[in-house]
Structure formats: C-alpha cells, structure tokens
XYZ file of C-alpha atoms in Angstrom:
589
model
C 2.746 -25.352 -30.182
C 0.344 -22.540 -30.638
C 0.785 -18.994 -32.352
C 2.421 -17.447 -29.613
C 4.973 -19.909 -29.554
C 3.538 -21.629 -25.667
C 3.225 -25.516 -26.131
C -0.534 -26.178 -25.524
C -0.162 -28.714 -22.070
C -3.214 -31.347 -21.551
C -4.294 -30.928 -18.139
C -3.897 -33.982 -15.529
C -6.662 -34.102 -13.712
C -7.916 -35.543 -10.519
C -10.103 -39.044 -11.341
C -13.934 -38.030 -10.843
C -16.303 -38.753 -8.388
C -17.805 -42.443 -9.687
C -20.692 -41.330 -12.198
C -24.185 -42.146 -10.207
C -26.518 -44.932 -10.670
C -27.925 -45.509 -14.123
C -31.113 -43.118 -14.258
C -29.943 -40.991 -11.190
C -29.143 -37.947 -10.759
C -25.884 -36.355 -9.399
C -27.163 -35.014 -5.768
C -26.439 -31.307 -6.195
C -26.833 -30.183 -2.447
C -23.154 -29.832 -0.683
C -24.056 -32.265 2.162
C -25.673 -35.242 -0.050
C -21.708 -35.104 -2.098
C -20.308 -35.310 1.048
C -21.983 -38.170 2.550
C -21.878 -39.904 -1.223
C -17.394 -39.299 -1.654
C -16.239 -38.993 1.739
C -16.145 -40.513 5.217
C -19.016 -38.193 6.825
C -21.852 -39.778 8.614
C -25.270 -38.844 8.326
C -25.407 -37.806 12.343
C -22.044 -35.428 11.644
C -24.029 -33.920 8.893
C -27.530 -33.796 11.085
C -25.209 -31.928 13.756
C -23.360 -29.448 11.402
C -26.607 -28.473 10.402
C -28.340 -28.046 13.392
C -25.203 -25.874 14.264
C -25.616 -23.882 11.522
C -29.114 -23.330 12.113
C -28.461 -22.336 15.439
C -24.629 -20.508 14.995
C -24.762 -19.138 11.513
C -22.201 -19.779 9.415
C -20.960 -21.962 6.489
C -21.416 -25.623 6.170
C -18.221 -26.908 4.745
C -16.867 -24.485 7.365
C -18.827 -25.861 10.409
C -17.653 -29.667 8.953
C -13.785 -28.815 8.340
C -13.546 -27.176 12.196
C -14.465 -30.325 13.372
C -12.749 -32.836 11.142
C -15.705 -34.490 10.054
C -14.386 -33.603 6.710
C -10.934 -32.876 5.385
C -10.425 -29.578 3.451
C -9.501 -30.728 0.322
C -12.160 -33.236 0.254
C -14.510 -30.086 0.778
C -12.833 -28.316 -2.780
C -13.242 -31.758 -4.216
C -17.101 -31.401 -3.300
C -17.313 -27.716 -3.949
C -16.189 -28.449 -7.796
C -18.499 -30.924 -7.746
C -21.604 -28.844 -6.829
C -20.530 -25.951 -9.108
C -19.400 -28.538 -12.127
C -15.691 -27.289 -11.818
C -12.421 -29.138 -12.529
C -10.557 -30.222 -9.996
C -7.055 -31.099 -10.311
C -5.062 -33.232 -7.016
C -1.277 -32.870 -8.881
C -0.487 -29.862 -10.509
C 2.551 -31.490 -11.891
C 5.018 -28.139 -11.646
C 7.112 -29.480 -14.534
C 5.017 -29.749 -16.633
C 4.542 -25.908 -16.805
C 5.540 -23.978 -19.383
C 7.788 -20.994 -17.818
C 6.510 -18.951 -20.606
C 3.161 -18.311 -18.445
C 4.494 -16.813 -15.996
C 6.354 -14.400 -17.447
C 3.214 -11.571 -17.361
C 2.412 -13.000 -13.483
C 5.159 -11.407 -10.945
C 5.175 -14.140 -8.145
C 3.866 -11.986 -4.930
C 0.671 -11.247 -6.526
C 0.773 -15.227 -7.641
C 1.293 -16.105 -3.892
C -1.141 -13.998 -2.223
C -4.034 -14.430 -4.662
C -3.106 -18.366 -5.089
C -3.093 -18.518 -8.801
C -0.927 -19.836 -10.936
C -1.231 -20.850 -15.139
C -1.139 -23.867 -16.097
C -1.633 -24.128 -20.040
C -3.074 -22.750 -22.951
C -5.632 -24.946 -24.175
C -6.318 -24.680 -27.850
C -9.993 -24.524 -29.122
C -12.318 -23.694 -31.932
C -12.793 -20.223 -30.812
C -8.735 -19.727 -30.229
C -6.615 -19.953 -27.389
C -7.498 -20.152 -23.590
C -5.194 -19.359 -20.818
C -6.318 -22.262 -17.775
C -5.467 -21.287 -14.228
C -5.698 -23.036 -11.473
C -7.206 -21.275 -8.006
C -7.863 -22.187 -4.329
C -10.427 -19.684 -4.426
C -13.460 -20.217 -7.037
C -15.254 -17.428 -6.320
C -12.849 -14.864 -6.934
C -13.720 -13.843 -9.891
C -11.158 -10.366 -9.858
C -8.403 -13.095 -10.563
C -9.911 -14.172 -13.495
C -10.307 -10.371 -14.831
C -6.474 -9.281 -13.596
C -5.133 -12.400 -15.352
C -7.028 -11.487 -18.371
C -5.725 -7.913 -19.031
C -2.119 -9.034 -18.216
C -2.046 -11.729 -20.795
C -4.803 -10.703 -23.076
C -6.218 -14.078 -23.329
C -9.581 -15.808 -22.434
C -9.142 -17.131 -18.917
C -10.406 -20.606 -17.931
C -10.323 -21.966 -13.960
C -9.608 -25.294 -11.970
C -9.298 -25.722 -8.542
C -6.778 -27.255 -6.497
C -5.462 -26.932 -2.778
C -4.117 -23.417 -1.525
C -0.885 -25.957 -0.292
C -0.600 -27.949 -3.726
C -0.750 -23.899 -5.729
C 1.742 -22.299 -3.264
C 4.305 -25.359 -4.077
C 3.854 -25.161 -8.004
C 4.624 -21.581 -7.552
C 7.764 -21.926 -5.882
C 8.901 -24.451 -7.874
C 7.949 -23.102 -11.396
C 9.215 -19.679 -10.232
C 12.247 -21.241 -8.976
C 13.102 -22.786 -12.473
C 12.038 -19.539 -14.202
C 14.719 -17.739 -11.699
C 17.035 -20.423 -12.319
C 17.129 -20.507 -16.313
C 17.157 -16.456 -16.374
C 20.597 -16.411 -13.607
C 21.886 -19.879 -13.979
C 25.625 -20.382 -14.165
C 26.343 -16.545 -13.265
C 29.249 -17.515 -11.289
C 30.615 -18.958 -13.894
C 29.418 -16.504 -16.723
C 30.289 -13.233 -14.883
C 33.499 -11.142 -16.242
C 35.050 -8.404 -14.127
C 37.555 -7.146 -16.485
C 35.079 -4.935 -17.479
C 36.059 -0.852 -18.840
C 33.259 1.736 -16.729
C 35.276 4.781 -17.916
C 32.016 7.283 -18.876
C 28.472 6.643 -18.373
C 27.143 3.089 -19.822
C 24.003 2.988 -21.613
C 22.522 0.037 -20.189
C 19.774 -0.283 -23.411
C 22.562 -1.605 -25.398
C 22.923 -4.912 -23.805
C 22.943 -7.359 -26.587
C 22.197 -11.457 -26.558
C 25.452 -12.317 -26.215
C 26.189 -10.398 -22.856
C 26.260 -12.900 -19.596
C 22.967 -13.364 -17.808
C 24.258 -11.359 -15.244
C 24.778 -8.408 -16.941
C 21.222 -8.606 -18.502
C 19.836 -9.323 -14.358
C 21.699 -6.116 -13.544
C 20.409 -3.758 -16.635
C 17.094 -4.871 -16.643
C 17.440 -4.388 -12.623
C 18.007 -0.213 -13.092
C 16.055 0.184 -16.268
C 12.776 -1.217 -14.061
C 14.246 1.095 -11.296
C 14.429 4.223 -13.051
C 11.131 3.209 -15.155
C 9.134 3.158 -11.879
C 10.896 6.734 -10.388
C 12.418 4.650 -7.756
C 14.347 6.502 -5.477
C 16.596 3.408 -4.393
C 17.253 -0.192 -4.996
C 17.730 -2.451 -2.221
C 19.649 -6.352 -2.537
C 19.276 -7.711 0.764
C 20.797 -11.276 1.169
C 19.199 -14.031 3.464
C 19.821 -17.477 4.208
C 18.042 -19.009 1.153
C 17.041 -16.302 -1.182
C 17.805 -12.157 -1.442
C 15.387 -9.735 -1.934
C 15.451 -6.680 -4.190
C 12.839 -3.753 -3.366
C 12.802 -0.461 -4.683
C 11.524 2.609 -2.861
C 8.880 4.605 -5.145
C 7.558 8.093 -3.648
C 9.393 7.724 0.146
C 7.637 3.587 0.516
C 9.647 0.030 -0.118
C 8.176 -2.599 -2.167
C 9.067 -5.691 -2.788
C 10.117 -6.701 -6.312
C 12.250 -9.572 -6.968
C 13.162 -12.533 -4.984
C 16.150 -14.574 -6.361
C 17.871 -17.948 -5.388
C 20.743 -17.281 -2.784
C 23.405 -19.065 -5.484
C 22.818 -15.848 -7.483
C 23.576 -13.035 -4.838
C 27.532 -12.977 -4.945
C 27.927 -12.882 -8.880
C 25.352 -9.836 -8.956
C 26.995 -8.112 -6.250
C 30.189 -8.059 -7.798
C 28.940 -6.963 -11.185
C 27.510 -4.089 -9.478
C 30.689 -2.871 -7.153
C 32.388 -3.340 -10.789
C 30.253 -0.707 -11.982
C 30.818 1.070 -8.992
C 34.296 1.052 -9.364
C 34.583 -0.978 -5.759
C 36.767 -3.645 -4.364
C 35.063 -6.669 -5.132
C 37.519 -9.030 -3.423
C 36.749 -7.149 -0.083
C 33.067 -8.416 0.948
C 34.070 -7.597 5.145
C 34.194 -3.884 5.066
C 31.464 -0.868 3.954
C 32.325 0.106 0.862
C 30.725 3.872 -0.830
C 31.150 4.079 -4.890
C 29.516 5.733 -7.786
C 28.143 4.385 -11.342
C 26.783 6.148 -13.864
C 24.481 5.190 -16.507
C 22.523 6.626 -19.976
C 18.815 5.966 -20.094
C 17.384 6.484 -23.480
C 19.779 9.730 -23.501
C 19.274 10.475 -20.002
C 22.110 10.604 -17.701
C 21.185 8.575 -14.616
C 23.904 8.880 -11.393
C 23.850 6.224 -8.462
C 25.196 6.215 -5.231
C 26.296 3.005 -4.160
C 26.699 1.979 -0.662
C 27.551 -2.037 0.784
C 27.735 -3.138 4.278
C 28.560 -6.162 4.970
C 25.503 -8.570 6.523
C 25.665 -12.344 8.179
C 24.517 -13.431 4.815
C 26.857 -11.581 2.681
C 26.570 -8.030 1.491
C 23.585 -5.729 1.526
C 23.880 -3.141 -1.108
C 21.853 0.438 -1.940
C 21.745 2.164 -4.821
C 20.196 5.415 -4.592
C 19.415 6.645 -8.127
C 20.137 10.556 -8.748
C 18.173 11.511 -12.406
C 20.247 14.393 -13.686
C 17.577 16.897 -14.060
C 17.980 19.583 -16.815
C 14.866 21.689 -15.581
C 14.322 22.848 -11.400
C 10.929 22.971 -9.899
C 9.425 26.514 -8.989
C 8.890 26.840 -5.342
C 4.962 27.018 -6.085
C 5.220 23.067 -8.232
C 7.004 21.681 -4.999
C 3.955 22.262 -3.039
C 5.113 25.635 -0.878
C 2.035 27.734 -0.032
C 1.748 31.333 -1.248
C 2.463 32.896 2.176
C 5.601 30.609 2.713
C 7.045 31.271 -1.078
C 6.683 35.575 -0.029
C 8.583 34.799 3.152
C 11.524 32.629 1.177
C 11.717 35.085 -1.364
C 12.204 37.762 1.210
C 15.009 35.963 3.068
C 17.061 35.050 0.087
C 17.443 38.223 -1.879
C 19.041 39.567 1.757
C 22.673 40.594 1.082
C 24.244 37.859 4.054
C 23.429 35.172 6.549
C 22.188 31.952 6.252
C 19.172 30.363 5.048
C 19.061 26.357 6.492
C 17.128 23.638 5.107
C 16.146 20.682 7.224
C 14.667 17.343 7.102
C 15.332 13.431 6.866
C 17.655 11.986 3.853
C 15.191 11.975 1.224
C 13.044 14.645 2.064
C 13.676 17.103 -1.468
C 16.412 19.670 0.925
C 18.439 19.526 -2.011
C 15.690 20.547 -4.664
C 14.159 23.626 -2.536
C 17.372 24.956 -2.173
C 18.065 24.290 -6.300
C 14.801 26.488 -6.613
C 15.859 29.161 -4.421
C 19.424 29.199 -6.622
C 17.311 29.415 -9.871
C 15.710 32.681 -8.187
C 18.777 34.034 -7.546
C 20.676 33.305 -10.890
C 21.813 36.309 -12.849
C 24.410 37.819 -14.497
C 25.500 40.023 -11.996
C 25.517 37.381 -9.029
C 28.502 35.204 -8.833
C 26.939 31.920 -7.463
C 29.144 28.945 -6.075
C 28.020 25.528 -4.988
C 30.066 22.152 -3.047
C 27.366 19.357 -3.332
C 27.489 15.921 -2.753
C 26.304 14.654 -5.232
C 25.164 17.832 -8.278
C 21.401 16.560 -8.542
C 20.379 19.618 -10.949
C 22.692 21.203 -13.463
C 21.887 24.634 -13.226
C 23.191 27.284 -16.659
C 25.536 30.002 -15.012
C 25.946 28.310 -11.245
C 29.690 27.545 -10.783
C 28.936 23.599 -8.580
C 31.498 21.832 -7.015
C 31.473 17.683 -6.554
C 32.571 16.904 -3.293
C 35.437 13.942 -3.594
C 36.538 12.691 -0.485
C 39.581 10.077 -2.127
C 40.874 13.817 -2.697
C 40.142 15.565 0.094
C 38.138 17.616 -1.436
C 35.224 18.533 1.577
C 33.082 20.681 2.121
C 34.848 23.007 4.494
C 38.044 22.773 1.617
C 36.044 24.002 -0.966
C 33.860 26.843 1.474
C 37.505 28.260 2.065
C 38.600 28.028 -1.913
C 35.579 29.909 -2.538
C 35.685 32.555 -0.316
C 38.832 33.691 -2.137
C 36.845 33.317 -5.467
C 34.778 36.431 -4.253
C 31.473 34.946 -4.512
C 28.147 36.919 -3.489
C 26.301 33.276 -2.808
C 27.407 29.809 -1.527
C 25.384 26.755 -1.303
C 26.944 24.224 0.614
C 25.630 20.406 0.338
C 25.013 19.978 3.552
C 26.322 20.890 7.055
C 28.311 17.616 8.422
C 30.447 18.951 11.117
C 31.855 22.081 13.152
C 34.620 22.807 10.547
C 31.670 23.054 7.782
C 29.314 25.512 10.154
C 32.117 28.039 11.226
C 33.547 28.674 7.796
C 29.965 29.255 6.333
C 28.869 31.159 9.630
C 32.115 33.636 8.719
C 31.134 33.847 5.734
C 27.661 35.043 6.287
C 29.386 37.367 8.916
C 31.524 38.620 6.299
C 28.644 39.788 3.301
C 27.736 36.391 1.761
C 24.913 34.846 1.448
C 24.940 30.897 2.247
C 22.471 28.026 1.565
C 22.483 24.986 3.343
C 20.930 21.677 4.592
C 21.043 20.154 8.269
C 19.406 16.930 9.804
C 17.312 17.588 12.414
C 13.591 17.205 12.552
C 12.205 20.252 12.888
C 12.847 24.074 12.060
C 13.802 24.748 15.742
C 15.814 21.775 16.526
C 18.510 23.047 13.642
C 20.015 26.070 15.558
C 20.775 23.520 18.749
C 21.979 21.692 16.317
C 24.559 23.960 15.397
C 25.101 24.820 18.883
C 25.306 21.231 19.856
C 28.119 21.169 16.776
C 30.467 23.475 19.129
C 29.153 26.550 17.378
C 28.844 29.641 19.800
C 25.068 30.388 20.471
C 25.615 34.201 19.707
C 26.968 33.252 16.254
C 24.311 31.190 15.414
C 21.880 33.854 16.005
C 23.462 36.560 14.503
C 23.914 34.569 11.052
C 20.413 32.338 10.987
C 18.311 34.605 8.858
C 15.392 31.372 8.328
C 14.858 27.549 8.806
C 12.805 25.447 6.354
C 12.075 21.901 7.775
C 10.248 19.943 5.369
C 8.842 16.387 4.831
C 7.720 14.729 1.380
C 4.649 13.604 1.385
C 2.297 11.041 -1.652
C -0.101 12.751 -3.482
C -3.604 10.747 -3.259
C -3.961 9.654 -7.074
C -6.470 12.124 -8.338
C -8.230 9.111 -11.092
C -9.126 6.487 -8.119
C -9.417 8.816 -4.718
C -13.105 8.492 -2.688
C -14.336 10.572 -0.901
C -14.028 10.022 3.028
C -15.744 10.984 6.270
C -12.888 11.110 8.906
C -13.412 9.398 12.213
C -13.250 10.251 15.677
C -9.800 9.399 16.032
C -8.979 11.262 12.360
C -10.309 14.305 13.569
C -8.638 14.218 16.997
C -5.154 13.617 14.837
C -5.975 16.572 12.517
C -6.693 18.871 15.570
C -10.116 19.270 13.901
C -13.406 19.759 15.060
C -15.717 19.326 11.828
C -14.325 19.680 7.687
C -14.686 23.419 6.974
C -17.514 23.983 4.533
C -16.255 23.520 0.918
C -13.033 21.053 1.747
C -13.707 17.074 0.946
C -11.263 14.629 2.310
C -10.332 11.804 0.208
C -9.064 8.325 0.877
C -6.682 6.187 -1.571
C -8.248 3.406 -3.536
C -5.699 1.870 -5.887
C -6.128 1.801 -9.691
C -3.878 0.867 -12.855
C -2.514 4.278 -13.495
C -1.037 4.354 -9.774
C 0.170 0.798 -9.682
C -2.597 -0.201 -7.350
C -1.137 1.995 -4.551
C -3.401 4.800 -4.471
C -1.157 7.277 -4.681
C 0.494 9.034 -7.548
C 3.707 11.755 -6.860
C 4.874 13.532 -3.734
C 4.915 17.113 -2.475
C 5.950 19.213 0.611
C 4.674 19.509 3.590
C 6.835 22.603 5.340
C 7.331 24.832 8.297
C 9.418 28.327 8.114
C 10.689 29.665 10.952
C 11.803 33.059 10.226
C 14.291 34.606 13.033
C 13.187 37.470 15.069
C 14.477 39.344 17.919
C 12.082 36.632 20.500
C 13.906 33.550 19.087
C 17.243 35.097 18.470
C 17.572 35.639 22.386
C 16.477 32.291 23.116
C 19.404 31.088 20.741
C 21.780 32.889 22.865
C 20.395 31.880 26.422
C 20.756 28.074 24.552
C 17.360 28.056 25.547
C 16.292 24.470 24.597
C 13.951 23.390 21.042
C 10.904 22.784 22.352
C 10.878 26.885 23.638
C 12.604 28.361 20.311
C 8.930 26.404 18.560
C 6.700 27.339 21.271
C 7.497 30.925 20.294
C 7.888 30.706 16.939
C 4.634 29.015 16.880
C 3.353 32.223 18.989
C 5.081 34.342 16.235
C 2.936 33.062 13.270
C 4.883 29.807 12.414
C 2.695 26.750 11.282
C 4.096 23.460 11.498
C 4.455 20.964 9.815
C 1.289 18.646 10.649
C -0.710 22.054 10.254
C 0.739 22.424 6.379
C 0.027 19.043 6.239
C -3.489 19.046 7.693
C -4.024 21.957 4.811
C -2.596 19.536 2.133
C -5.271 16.716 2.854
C -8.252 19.550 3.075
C -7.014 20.429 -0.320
C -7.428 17.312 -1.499
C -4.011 16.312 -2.165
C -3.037 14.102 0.176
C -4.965 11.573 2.667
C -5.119 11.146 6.366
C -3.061 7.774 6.377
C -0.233 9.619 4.626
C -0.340 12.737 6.892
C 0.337 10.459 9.865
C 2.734 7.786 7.984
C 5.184 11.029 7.247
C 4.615 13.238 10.463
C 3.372 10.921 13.533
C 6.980 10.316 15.084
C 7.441 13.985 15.468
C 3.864 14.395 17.205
C-alpha cells in the first residue's frame, strides 16, 4: 500500500520473445522480429517490401492487410523494436478502482488507455498505463496532469484495453450504485429547498448518485440534465452553452431507483412510470437557490427524464452584456418607454426570451411605474416588480392572471409567454386599452410571430394595431478568447457568410480547445438578433394576412438585419466562429 492509500499491483506480463543466441544480438529491424517470433516467410516479407517500395506505406501495415501477420503479433514486435512492455492479459480484477477515479471512461475509450498500477520506486511512485497506441505521447501528458503522477506505458491490444475498461468501469459503477433498490427510501420530507452539500456518509448511495448528479450540473452551467434509459445501460448528458454531452453511463439495474429518487424530489407519482409526468424541485447550492423543472415521458426502456436547471439570479444583464448592438439597444429603448402596445420576443426554448425581456423590465423599473409579471417559471427576482408563478394544479394561467391584473391598474405587464388565443386577446386588449405588454412567442423569425398570432384566431387588424416591435433571437457560443486561431475562411465559408473578402481590420477565428474551456473551444454564449420594428409598409401587410416571407422581405427593405447578418457581424468581431454561426442559424437559411 503506498502513501496515497492505492495498493502497488505487480504487473503480469506477456512471456518474452526467447532471448537470442549466446553472443547475438537482438535483430532490431521490424521485419528480421517478424520472421524470428512469428509465422512470416521470408518471400511474404520480400513482397511487402517490394510493395512498399513501390505503394508507399507502412510495413506492419502492408503485412496485417494481407494476413501474413496477425495484429497483435505486430504490437508484440513493435514493443520489441522500441524495448516496450507488452502485456497479453490485462487481468481487469486485478485493478485497483481507485485509478480510475481521475479518468472519466469516454476519454478512456476513445484514447484506449486505461491504469493499471502504481509501481513503487526509488524515485517515488509511478502511475503504469497500458495503451494500444505507443506513440501517442499526449496520453501520457493528459494522464499526468489529471493524476499528478509520473506516467509509465505498456502496450496491449486496442480489443484486450476496451474490455478492461468496461469491466473495471463496470465494477467502479457497480460498488458506487450497488444495492440502490434496496437502499432507496421514499418517505422522504422536500418541504423547502434542500441543500444538496449536506449529504452525509450515512445517506443511501442513491441519494449521494443524485446530489453529486446536480452539483456537477450546476458546477458546469448546464442548462439541463438528461437520464435516458436503454436496453443495457442509461445515459446522463448535460447540455452546457445550447450543446449535449455525454457524461455518465450507468448499469441499467440502477435506472429505476434513481428515477424515483428524483420524481420524489419532484414531488411526482413514482408508482405511475406509463404517463408524462411535469414537477418541480428545488435545491440550495452553497447558498444559492437553484430551481428545476422536471419533466418524464415514458420510453420502451422505462422513463426518460429532464431536468432543466433555472439559477435564481439576483442581478439582470444590461441589454449591451447580452450581446445587442448599439443601434438595436436605441431602437428597444425607444419601443418600450411607449405608453401601450406590445413588444414580442421570439425564438426556440432556450434561446435567453426570458432574460431580454428581464432587461427591458429593469429599464423600466421605477417608483412611479406599477409593473406586473405571470411567468412560468420567475428566472430573475427583480426589487419592486410585482411576478406572478404560473400554477396550473390551480388554475392559475396565464390568461387568469392577465385578467386579475388588469383590475390591479397596472401601467406594464409581462406575460411568460403567449400559449394560446385566450392569452393573445386579453394582452392585445390590454395594449388597446393604455398598457404596455411584454411577451414571448415561438416562431423562428421576427416576421413569422404576427402570423402567428393570426394563425392563433387573432384578427389581422388587431395584431397590427397593437405590435409596436418583434425581437427574434438565437444564442449563440462565444469562441474561447485563451485558445482561438486565427482562420482564413473558405470558398464555401464565404459563400455562407454572403461575403466577398474579410473587411480590412476584422480577423476570423476558429475554436481550438484548451483546459479553461473544457476542451470545447468555446467559452459562454451571446445573442445573435433581428428587430423588426412596425411601420405603416408591414402593418398593411398584417392586415391583407399577407404571408411571412413578404412581412421580412420588406422589413428587410426597411432597414431590418437578420439574424445570420448579426451573426455574420458577431464572428467578424471575433466572438464567435463560422461553425457556430451555421450550427445555430442554418435551418432557417
């Protein structure tokens, strides 16, 4: 047992080649080993090289295509030539689970690594590793920062590595969640927000899964966690800046026991697994109040839950720190100090509606205003803003609380979000009627939100006598400023971006990947936007219910940019990339 309390393992290796004849040497050229340890003829060697002199390529290559020689037998040979251990059985259990611990198992599988032991010597402890790939030496690097410990290779088979990982990560898996069936207690009290740091030794492995679950979550600025069942395993991802990852994969045996901790927290049903079920939990985080939105739907392999995590935020963004150019910000500003009418935000679940429209509120806060909001769910607490949780085992709605407001005599309504036609003709008579409304719709773009409405069984002429401006907007990743390159942008970039040449003075920049961005590239979001501000052009298209596609064409005519043009601004800035600009906006174009 060393220092750090791993048991030092002897490594079991392969028998070596027989030593050579007493006063030779140890032929050091690949094809001589070959012909001396394996099955390969002289003539198959002749021909490989005559291929190779003709072809190009590698030996061992040219030999294993043609199964002169087997590939193993070619690693044997390699670790010969470069006086390398190599080890046939990697005996899985004899492997401490302790090394793994630092090692998360997809970058174990795709590099093709995995520890072995830490050998003990006179100059301190050595982490060995055993790799199908020798020459790799960025695995030996990676391996050393995670564990801070001298690294030291062998080689064995890509097949023999990928099993030892499985099966050590399996019993890893299966002493963290074992028994969780059996462990797990629902008769658990929820009432008030849990602070899941205070999980103690004695709580049940599955409460510890769960915790440690949302404290990576919320760690990371996930947006959502994801526990997707399948036949022999489920997967948990989390989505960081708009992207899924994967994170965890867990033995099948564990799924049901987690689940129902979770709709416990949630306050669900946890005997009914065959219907959707929608629930809330909240949580403290180191003194921060964390609220999630849980949703399960039942799957062929049991239920599929999301968590979307909601960080109550004590301070709002200025429009300027979400990303909104100085042009747009003037024109916002303008619309919502009017006195009435509405001011729509649109865009994909997801896609920060909720915290421009927060920013606009903040504007508009004072003393003399008397400001009213029905969200679902309150993502910023804002000081003198009178907000309204929407509860639907109540009946409390949207359109119930628009019509208890307007007898509150309010100068300003935000409503969450614009569902249905009750929703849209209470807050279109209220904008009629000398209030000024805020609100979010789905649709893709700026012009496709007043068919929307219309579409909703909203009269055209009402819709354009209320609409004062439409914001659609899109989040976008910010290229991480410490590992960006620059880039020259291709044929096919440049056609995309509607470019010719880069102006003079703008640099585009690919993503790289570096510690400090999780190896990603990219580091934060911001907005990519277009405002469509109503004139007399577009209102009289709204009441022909004149079609999207001609409400943009003139809008565009009118001054309006769009959103690939913000965004094609954002990457000659510098702040975003190409590849991002198209991930977020190439479905709409």
């Amino acid at each position: 047992m060393n220092e750090s309390g791993t048991k030092s393992i002897r490594i079991n290796t392969a028998p070596p080649p027989p030593p050579p004849p007493s006063g030779g040497k140890e032929p050091r050229r690949l094809g001589e080993i070959l012909l001396k340890y394996t099955s390969l003829t002289q003539a198959q060697l002749d021909e490989a090289l005559s291929i190779q002199k003709s072809d190009g390529g590698l030996l061992g290559e040219i030999l294993v295509a043609r199964n002169w020689v087997l590939p193993h037998e070619l690693l044997r040979a390699l670790c010969t030539q470069l006086d390398l251990r190599f080890i046939e059985d990697l005996k899985p259990n004899d492997i401490d689970i302790k090394l793994i611990s630092e090692i998360p198992i997809n970058y174990a599988k795709a590099k093709e690594v995995i520890p072995l032991a830490i050998e003990q010597g006179p100059r301190g402890d050595t982490l060995v590793i055993a790799v199908s790939d020798p020459f790799n030496e960025a695995i030996q690097e990676d391996l050393q920062v995670l564990t801070g410990l001298p690294v030291a290779i062998v080689v064995s088979t890509s097949m023999r590595i990928q099993e030892a990982i499985n099966r050590v990560y399996e019993r890893s898996t299966t002493s963290t969640v074992q028994k969780l069936e059996d462990e797990f207690e629902d008769s658990l009290d929820f009432e008030g927000p849990m602070d899941i740091l205070e999980a103690t030794e004695d709580d049940a492995p599955v409460i510890k899964f769960v915790n440690s679950l949302l404290f990576q979550a919320v760690k990371e600025k996930a947006s959502d966690i994801h526990i997707e069942p399948f036949e022999k395993e489920f997967v948990v991802r989390f989505r960081v800046d708009g992207v899924l990852k994967d994170k965890i994969r867990q033995p099948k045996r564990a799924h049901a026991a987690i689940a129902s901790r979770i709709k416990v927290m949630g306050s669900l049903d946890i005997a009914e697994k065959r219907l959707p079920q929608d629930g809330r939990i909240k949580i403290k985080m180191a003194g921060k109040d964390v609220d999630l939105r849980l949703s399960t739907v039942p799957t062929n392999f049991g239920e599929r839950l999301v968590m979307r995590i909601l960080e109550q935020a004590s301070t709002v963004l200025e429009l300027e720190q979400l990303g909104f150019s100085e042009r747009s910000r003037n024109a916002i500003e303008k619309l919502i100090f009017r006195k009435y009418g509405i001011i729509l935000v649109t865009g994909p679940t997801g896609s920060g509606k909720s915290t421009t429209l927060s920013s606009c509120l903040v504007k508009l806060n004072s003393p003399e205003r008397n400001i009213m909001t029905v969200e679902d769910p309150i993502e910023y607490q804002i000081a003198g803003v009178n907000q309204i949780q929407v509860n639907s085992k109540i009946e409390l709605t949207f359109a119930r609380a628009l019509r208890a407001f307007l007898r509150q005599n309010p100068d300003i309504i935000m409503v969450g979000e614009i569902r249905d036609k009750e929703t849209a003709e209470i807050a279109i008579n209220a904008s009629l009627t000398g209030h000024l409304v805020l609100s979010t719709l789905h649709t893709n773009d700026a012009a496709g939100a007043a068919t929307r409405l219309i579409d909703m069984g909203v009269e055209p002429f009402l819709v354009a006598s209320s609409v004062l401006g439409i914001v659609a907007q899109r989040l976008i990743r910010k290229v991480c400023s410490k590992c960006r390159a620059p880039h020259v942008p291709t044929d096919f970039e440049m056609q995309e971006l509607g470019l010719k040449e880069v102006p003079p003075g703008a640099t585009v920049f690919k993503a790289q990947g570096c510690p400090s961005c999780s190896q990603t590239g990219y580091s934060g979001r911001t907005v990519i936007h277009e405002l469509m501000v109503i004139d007399d052009k577009i209102r009289s298209l709204i009441i022909r219910n004149s079609d999207a596609n001609s409400i943009k064409k003139v809008a565009i005519e009118s001054g309006m940019l769009t959103l690939r043009e913000d965004g094609v601004r954002k990457v000659l800035t510098g702040a975003t990339t190409i590849d991002e600009l198209m991930r977020a906006t190439h479905s709409e174009y």
